[in-house]
Short mmCIF file of C-alpha atoms in Angstrom, two decimals:
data_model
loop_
_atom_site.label_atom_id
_atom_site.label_comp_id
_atom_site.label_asym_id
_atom_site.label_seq_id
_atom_site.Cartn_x
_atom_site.Cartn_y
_atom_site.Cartn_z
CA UNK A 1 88.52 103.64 80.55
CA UNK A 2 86.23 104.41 83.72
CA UNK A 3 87.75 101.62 84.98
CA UNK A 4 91.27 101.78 84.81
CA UNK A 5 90.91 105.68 86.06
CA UNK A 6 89.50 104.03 89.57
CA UNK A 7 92.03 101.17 89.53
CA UNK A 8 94.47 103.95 89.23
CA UNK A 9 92.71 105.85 91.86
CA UNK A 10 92.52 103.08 94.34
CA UNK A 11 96.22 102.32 93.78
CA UNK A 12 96.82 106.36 94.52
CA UNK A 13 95.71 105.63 97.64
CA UNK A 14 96.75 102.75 98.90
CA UNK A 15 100.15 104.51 98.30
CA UNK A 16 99.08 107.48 100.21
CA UNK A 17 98.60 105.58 103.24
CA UNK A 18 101.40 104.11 103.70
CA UNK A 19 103.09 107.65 102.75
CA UNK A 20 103.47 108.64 105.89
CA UNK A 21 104.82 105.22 107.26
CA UNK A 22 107.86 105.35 104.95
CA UNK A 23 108.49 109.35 105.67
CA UNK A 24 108.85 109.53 109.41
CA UNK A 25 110.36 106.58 109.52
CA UNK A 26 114.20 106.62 110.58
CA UNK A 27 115.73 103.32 111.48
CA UNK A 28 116.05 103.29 115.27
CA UNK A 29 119.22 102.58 116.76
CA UNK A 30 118.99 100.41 120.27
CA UNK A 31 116.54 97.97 121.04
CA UNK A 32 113.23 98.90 122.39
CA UNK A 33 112.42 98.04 126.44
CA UNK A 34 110.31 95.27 125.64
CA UNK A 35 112.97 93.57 123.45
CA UNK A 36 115.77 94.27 125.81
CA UNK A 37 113.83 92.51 128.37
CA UNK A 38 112.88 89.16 126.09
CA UNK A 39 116.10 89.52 125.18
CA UNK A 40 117.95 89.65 129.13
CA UNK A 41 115.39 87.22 130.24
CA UNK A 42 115.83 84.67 127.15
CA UNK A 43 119.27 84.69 128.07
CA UNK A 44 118.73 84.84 132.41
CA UNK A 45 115.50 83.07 133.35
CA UNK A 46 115.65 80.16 129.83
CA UNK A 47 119.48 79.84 129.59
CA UNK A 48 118.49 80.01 125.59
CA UNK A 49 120.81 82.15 122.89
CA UNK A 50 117.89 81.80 120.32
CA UNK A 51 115.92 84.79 121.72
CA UNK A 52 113.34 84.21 118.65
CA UNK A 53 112.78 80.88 119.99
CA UNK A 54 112.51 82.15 123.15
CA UNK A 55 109.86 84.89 122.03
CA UNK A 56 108.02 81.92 119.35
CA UNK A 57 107.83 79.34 122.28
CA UNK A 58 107.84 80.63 125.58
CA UNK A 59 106.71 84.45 125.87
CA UNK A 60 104.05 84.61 122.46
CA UNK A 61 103.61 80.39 122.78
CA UNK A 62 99.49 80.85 123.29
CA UNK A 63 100.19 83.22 119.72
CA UNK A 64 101.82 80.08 118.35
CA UNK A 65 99.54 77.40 119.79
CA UNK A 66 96.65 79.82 117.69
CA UNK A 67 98.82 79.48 114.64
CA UNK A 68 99.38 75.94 114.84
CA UNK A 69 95.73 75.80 115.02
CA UNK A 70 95.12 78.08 111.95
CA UNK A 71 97.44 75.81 110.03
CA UNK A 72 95.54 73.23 111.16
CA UNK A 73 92.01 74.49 109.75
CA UNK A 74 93.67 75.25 106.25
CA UNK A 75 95.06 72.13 105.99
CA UNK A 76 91.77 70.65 107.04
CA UNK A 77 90.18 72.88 104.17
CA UNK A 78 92.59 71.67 101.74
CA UNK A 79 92.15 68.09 102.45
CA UNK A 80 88.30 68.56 102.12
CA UNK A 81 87.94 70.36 99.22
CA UNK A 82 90.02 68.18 97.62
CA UNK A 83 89.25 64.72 99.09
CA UNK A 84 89.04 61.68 96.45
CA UNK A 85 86.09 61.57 94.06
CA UNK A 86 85.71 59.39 90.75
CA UNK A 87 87.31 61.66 88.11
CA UNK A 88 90.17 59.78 86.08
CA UNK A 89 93.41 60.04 87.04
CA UNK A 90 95.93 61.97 85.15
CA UNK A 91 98.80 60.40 83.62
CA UNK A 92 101.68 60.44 85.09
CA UNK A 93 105.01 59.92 83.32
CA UNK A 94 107.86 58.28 85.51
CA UNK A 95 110.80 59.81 86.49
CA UNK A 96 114.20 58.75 84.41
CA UNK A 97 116.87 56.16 86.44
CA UNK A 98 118.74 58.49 87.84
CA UNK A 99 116.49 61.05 89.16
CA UNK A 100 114.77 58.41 90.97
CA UNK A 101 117.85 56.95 92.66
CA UNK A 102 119.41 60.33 93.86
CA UNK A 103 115.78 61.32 94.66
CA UNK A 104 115.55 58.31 97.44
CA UNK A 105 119.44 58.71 98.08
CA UNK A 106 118.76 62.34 98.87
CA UNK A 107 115.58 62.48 100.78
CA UNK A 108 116.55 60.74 103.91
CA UNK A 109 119.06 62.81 104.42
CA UNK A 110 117.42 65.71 103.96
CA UNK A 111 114.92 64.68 106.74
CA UNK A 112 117.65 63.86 109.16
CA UNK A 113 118.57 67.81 108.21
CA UNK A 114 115.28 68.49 109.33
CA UNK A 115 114.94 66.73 112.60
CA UNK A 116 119.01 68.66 113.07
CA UNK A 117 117.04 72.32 112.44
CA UNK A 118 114.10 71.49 115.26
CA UNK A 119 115.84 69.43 117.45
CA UNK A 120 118.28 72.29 117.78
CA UNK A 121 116.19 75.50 117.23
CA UNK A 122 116.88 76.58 120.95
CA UNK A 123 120.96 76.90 119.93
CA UNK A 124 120.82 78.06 116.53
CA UNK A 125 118.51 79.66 113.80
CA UNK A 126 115.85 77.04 112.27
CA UNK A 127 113.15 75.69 114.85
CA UNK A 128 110.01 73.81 114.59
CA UNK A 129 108.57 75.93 111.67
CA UNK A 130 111.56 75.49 109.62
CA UNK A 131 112.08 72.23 110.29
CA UNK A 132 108.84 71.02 109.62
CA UNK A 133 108.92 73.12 105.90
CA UNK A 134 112.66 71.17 105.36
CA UNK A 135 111.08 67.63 106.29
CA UNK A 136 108.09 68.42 103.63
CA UNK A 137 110.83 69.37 101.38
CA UNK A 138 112.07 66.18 101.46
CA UNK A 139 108.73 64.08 101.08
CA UNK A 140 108.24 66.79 97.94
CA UNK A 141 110.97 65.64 96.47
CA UNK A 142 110.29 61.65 96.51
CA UNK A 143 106.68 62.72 95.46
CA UNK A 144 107.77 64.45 92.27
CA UNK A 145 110.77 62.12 91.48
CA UNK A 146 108.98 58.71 92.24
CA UNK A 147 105.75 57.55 90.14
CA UNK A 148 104.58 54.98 92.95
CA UNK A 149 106.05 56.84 96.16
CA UNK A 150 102.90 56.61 98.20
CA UNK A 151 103.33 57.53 102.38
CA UNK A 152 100.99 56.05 104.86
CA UNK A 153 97.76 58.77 105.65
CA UNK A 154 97.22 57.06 108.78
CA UNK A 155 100.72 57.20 109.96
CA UNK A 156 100.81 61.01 109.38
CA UNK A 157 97.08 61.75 110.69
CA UNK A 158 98.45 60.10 114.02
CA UNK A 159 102.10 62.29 114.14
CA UNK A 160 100.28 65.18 113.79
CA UNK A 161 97.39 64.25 115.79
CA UNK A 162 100.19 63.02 118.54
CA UNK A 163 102.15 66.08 118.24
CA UNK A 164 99.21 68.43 118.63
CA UNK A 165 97.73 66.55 121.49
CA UNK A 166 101.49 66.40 123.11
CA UNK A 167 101.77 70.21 123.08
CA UNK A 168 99.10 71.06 124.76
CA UNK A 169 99.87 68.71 127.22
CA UNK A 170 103.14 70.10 127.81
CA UNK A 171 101.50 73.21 128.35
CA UNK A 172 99.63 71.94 130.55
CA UNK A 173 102.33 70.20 132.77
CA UNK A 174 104.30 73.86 132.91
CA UNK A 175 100.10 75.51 134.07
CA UNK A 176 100.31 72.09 136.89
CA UNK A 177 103.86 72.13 137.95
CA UNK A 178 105.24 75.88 138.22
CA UNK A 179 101.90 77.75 139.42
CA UNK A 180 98.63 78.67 138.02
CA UNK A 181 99.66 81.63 135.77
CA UNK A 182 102.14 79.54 134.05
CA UNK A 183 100.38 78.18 130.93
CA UNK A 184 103.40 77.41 128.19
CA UNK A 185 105.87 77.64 130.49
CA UNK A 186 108.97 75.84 129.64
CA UNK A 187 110.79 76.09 132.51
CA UNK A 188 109.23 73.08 134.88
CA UNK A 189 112.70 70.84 133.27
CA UNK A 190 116.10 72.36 134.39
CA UNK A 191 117.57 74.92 132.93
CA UNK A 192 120.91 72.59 132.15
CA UNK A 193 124.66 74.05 131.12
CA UNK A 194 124.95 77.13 128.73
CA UNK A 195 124.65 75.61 124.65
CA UNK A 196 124.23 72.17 125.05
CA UNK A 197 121.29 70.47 123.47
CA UNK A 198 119.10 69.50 126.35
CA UNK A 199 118.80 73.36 128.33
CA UNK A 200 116.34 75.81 128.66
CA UNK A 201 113.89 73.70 129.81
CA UNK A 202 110.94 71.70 127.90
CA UNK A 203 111.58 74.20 124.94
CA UNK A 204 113.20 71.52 122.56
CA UNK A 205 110.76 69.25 123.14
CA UNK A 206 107.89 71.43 122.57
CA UNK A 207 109.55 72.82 119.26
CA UNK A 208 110.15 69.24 118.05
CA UNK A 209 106.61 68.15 118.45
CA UNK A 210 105.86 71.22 116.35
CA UNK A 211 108.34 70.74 113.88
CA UNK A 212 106.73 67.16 113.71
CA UNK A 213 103.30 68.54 113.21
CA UNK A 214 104.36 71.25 110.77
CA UNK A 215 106.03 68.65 108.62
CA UNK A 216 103.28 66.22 108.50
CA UNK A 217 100.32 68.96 107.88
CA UNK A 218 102.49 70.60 104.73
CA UNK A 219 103.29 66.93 103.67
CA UNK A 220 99.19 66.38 103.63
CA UNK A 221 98.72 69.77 101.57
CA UNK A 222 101.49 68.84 99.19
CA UNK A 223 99.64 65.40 98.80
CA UNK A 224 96.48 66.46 98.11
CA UNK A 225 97.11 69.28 95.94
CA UNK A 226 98.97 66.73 94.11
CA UNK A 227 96.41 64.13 94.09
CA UNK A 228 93.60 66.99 93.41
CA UNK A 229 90.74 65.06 93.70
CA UNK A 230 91.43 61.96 91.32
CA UNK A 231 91.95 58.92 92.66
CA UNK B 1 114.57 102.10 104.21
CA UNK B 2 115.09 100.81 100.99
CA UNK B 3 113.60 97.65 102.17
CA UNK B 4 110.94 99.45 103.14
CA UNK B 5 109.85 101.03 100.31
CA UNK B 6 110.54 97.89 98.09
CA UNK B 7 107.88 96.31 100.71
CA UNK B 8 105.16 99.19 99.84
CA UNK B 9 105.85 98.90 96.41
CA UNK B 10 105.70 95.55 96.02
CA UNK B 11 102.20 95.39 98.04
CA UNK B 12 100.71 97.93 95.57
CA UNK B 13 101.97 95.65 92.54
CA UNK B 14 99.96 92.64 94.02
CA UNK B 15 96.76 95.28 94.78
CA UNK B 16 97.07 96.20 91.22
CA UNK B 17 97.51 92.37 89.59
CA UNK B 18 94.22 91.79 92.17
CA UNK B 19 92.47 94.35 90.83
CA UNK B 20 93.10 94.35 87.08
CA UNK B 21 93.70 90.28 86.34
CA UNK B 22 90.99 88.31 85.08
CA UNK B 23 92.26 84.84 85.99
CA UNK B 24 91.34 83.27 89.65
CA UNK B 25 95.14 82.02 89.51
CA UNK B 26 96.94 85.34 88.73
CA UNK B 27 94.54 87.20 91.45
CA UNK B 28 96.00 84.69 94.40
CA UNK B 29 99.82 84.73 92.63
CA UNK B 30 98.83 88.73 93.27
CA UNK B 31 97.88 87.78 97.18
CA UNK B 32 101.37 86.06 97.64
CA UNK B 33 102.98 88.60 96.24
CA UNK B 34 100.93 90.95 98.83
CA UNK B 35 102.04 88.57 101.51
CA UNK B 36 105.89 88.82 100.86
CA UNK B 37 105.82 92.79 100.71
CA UNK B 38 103.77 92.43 104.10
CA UNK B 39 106.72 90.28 105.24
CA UNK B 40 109.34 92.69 103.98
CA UNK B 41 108.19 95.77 105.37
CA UNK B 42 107.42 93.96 109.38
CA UNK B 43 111.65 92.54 108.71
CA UNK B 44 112.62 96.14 107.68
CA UNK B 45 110.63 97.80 111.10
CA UNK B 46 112.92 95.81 113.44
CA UNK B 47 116.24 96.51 111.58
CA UNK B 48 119.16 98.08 113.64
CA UNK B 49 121.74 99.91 112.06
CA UNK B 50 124.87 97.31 112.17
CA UNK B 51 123.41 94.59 114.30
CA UNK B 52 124.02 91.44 114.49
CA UNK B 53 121.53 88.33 114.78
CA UNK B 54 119.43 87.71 118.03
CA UNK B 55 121.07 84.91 118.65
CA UNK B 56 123.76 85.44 121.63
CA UNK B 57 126.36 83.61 121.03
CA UNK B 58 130.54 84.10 120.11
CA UNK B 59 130.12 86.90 118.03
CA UNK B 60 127.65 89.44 120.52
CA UNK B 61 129.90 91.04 123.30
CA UNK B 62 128.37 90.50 126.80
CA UNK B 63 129.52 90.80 130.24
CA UNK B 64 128.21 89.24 133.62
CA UNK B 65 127.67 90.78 137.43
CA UNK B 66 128.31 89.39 140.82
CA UNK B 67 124.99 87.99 140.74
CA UNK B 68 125.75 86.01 137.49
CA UNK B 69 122.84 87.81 135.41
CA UNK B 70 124.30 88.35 132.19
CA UNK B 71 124.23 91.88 130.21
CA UNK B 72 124.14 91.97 126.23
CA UNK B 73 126.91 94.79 125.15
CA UNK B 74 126.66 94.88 121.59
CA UNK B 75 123.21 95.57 119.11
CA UNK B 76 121.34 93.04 117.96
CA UNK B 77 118.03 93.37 116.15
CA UNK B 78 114.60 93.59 117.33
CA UNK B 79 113.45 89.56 117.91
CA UNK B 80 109.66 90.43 118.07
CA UNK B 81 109.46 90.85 114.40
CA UNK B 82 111.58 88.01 113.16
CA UNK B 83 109.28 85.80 115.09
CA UNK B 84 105.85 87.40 114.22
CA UNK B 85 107.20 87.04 110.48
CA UNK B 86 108.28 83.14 110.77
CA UNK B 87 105.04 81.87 111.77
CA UNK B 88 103.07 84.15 109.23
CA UNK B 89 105.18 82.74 106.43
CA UNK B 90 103.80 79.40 107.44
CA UNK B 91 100.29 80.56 108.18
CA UNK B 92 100.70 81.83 103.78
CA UNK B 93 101.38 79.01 102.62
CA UNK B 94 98.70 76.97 103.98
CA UNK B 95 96.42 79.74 103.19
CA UNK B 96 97.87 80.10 99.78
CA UNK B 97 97.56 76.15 98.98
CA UNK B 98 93.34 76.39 100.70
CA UNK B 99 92.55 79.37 98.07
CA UNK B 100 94.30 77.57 95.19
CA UNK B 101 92.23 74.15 96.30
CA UNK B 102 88.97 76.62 95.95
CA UNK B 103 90.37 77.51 92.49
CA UNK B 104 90.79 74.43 91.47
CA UNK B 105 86.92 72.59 92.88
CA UNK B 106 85.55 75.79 91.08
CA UNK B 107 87.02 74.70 88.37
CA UNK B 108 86.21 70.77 88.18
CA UNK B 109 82.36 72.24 88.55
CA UNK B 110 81.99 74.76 86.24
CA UNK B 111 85.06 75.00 83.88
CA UNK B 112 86.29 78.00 84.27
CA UNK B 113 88.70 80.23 85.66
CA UNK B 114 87.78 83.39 85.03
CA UNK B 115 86.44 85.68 87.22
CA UNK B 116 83.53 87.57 85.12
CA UNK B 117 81.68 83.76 84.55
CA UNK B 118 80.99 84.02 87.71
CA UNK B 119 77.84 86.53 88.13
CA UNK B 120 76.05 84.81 91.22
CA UNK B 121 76.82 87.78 93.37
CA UNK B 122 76.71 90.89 90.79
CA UNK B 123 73.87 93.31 91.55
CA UNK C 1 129.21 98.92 101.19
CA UNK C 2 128.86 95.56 99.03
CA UNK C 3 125.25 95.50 101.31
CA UNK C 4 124.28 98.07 100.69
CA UNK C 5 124.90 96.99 96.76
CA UNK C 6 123.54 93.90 97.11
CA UNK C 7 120.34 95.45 98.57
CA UNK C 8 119.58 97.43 96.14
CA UNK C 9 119.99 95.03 93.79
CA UNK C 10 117.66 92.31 95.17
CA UNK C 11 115.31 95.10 95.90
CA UNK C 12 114.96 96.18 92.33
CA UNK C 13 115.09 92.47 90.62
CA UNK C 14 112.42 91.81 93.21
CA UNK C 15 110.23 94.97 91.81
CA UNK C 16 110.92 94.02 88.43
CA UNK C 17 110.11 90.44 88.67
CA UNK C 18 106.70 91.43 90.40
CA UNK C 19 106.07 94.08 87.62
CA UNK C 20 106.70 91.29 85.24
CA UNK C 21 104.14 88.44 87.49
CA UNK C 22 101.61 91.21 86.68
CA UNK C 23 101.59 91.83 82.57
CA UNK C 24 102.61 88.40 81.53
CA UNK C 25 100.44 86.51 79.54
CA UNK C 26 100.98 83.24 80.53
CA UNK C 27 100.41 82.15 84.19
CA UNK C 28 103.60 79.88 84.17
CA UNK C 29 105.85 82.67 83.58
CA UNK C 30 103.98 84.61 86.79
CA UNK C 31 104.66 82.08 89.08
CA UNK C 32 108.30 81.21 88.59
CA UNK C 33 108.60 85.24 88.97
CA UNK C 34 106.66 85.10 92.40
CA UNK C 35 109.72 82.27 93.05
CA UNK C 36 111.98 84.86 92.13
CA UNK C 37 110.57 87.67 94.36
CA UNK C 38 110.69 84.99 97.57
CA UNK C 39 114.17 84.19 96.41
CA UNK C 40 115.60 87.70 96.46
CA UNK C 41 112.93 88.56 99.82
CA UNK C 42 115.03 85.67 101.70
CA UNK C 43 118.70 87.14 100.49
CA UNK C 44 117.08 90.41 101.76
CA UNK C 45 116.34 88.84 105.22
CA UNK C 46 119.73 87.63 105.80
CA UNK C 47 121.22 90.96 105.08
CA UNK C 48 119.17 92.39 107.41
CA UNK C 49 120.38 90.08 110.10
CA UNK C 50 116.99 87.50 110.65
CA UNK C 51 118.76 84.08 109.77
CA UNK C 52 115.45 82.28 111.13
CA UNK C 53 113.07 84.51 108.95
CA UNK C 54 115.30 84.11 105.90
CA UNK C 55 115.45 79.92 106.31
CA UNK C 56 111.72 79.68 106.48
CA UNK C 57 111.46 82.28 102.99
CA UNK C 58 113.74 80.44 101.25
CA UNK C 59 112.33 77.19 101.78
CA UNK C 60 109.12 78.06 101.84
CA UNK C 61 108.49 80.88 99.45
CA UNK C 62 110.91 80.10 96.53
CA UNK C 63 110.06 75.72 97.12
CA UNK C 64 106.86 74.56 98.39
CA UNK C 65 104.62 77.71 97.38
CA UNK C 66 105.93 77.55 93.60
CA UNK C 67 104.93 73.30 93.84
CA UNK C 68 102.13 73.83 95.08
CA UNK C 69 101.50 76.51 92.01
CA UNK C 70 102.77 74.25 89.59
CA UNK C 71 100.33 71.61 91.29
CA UNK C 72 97.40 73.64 90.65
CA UNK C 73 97.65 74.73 86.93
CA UNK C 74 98.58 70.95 86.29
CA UNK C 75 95.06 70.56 87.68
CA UNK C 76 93.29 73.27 85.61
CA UNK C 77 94.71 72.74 82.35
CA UNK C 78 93.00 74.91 79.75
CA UNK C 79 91.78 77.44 81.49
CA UNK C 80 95.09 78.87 83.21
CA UNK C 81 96.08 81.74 81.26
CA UNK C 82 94.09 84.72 80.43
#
């Protein structure tokens, strides 16, 4: 009884601090300053119409380059708490004739759809992030519709180890090439024409290497959570 | 505002299925459902009454000067949110899938899933 | 107003479908409903106008975090539900 009167209690409060959040809160209706100028300068400076690329890549990319790292750990943690030991496997029963054959009819395309959303993030919504998730998608679906569907570790352990050590190095060119206050900063490639797919600068070619690693660390989590520990 | 308070709401739901569930499985499906109410309420923040998507293309009105800067006309909604939210989305899922891999070694070792076996740390 | 309809509507079958992850018995049950609330969370985000936001919930939230779910009580059969 004690008990549910503090889980009650705790839940009382929880809900009285975010009263005041949700009563002085009144939509706003224009952009802040510092929007309006990602927003002016996304468009001016990177030639870009995705300004949340523009903020994701270019004006927070040391925020993403931390939360490409963060992913990075987890997935590490995954894989080692659930690396291969000798319990028996569990059975597995394989996937009827047609599942299987739409399954491998399906996924490639839904890669290519993938590669479509990160190679153009900079022109339209999707990006690296989403991307990546779409390409895992489609390695999660040959997974669960094919018994023996088995991908190469070492070939994904070297994309994502290439695409991780190929952003920084991008980074890296933009610190070189523009200036010394210039870490992450796209804009050492020309700017190019107004929507077409190679503008604003390196910024589709450092979203693609994320989307690469994205896809690659997720398919890794969705393999060893599958696996989970048996052989 | 209604989004908003459906984001409160649904982050005292997943408090209370953290607090009162037994099972290490139900306490991180109430941590997801903490994350997506997080999620909700950082979308609803940057909301603009009739805005569009920040993405400037056909459909935003905008207008250039002599000097061929260009000027956005028309609302759109606040960026800065949309991308804090798309990488945090990520960043849950991999931290969803590293506490359910803890669930499931605890597990394998000692056989169950529930939380009062596990009285290493009581005082 | 049909968004404003619509809002409401994925707000409450959001609150309900929570509600329900919490007092069901079986775990199954709770995690198709946490599908449901990422479902109706990435509708939300499109009506709101944050296409990018609402691509990564809905493949995300409502696909890969339910598998990965569905992964883990495969792996702890017998003690999943309360």
């Amino acid at each position: 009884m004690i008990k549910y009167l503090l889980t009650f209690l705790a839940l009382l409060g929880i809900g009285y601090m975010f009263f005041p959040l949700v009563m002085e809160f009144s939509t706003p209706t224009r952009l802040n300053p510092l929007a309006e100028a990602y927003v002016s300068s996304s468009v001016n400076d990177l030639n870009m119409p995705n300004v949340v690329t523009a903020i994701v890549v270019s004006y927070r990319g040391l925020d993403t380059l931390g939360e490409v790292t963060v992913l990075f750990l987890a997935t590490a943690g995954v894989g080692f708490l659930l690396r291969k030991r000798n319990h028996e496997a569990i059975f597995r029963r394989q996937g009827s004739e047609i599942l299987r054959i739409g399954a491998s009819f399906l996924a490639p395309l839904i890669i290519v759809f993938g590669v479509y959303i990160f190679t153009h993030g900079h022109l339209s919504p999707g990006g690296g992030f989403q991307g990546g998730v779409v390409m895992a998608s489609g390695i999660l679906l040959m997974v669960l519709a094919c018994k023996e569907f088995s991908f190469s570790h070492n070939l994904i352990h070297f994309v994502e180890s290439l695409s991780g050590v190929g952003y920084v190095l991008m980074a890296l060119t933009g610190l070189l090439l523009i200036g010394f206050d210039s870490f992450l900063d796209p804009r050492f490639l020309p700017k190019g024409e107004w929507l077409s797919l190679f503008s604003s600068g390196a910024v589709p070619i450092i979203y693609s290497l994320i989307g690469l690693k994205v896809g690659s660390e997720l398919s890794s989590v969705i393999d060893s959570m599958q696996t989970g520990g048996e052989k | 505002m209604l989004v908003l308070i459906s984001g409160v709401l649904l982050i005292i739901i997943g408090i209370w299925a953290m607090l009162t569930r037994k099972n290490i499985i139900r306490i991180i499906i109430g941590f997801s459902i903490v994350d997506t109410g997080v999620h909700m309420i950082i979308v609803a923040i940057g909301y603009i009454k009739n805005a569009t998507a920040p993405i400037i293309d056909s459909a935003v009105n905008t207008s250039s000067d002599i000097s061929g800067a260009v000027h956005v006309n028309s609302l759109i909604v606040d960026p800065v949110p949309s991308a804090l939210v798309l990488t945090a989305i990520v960043i849950g899922l991999a931290v969803t899938a590293l506490l359910l891999s803890f669930a499931i070694r605890l597990y394998k070792v000692s056989g169950s899933l529930n939380i009062d076996d596990y009285e290493e740390l009581k005082w | 107003m049909p968004n404003l309809f619509a809002l409401i509507l994925l707000a409450v079958l959001s609150i309900l479908a929570a509600i329900y992850a919490v007092l069901t018995k079986k775990t199954l049950n709770a995690v198709i409903a946490s599908g449901i609330i990422s479902l109706s969370a990435s509708i939300i985000y499109l009506i709101l106008a944050a296409p990018d936001v609402a691509m990564t919930e809905a493949t995300i939230g409502a696909g890969l975090t339910t598998v990965v779910f569905l992964y883990a009580l495969k792996h702890v059969k017998g003690g999943e539900d309360d």
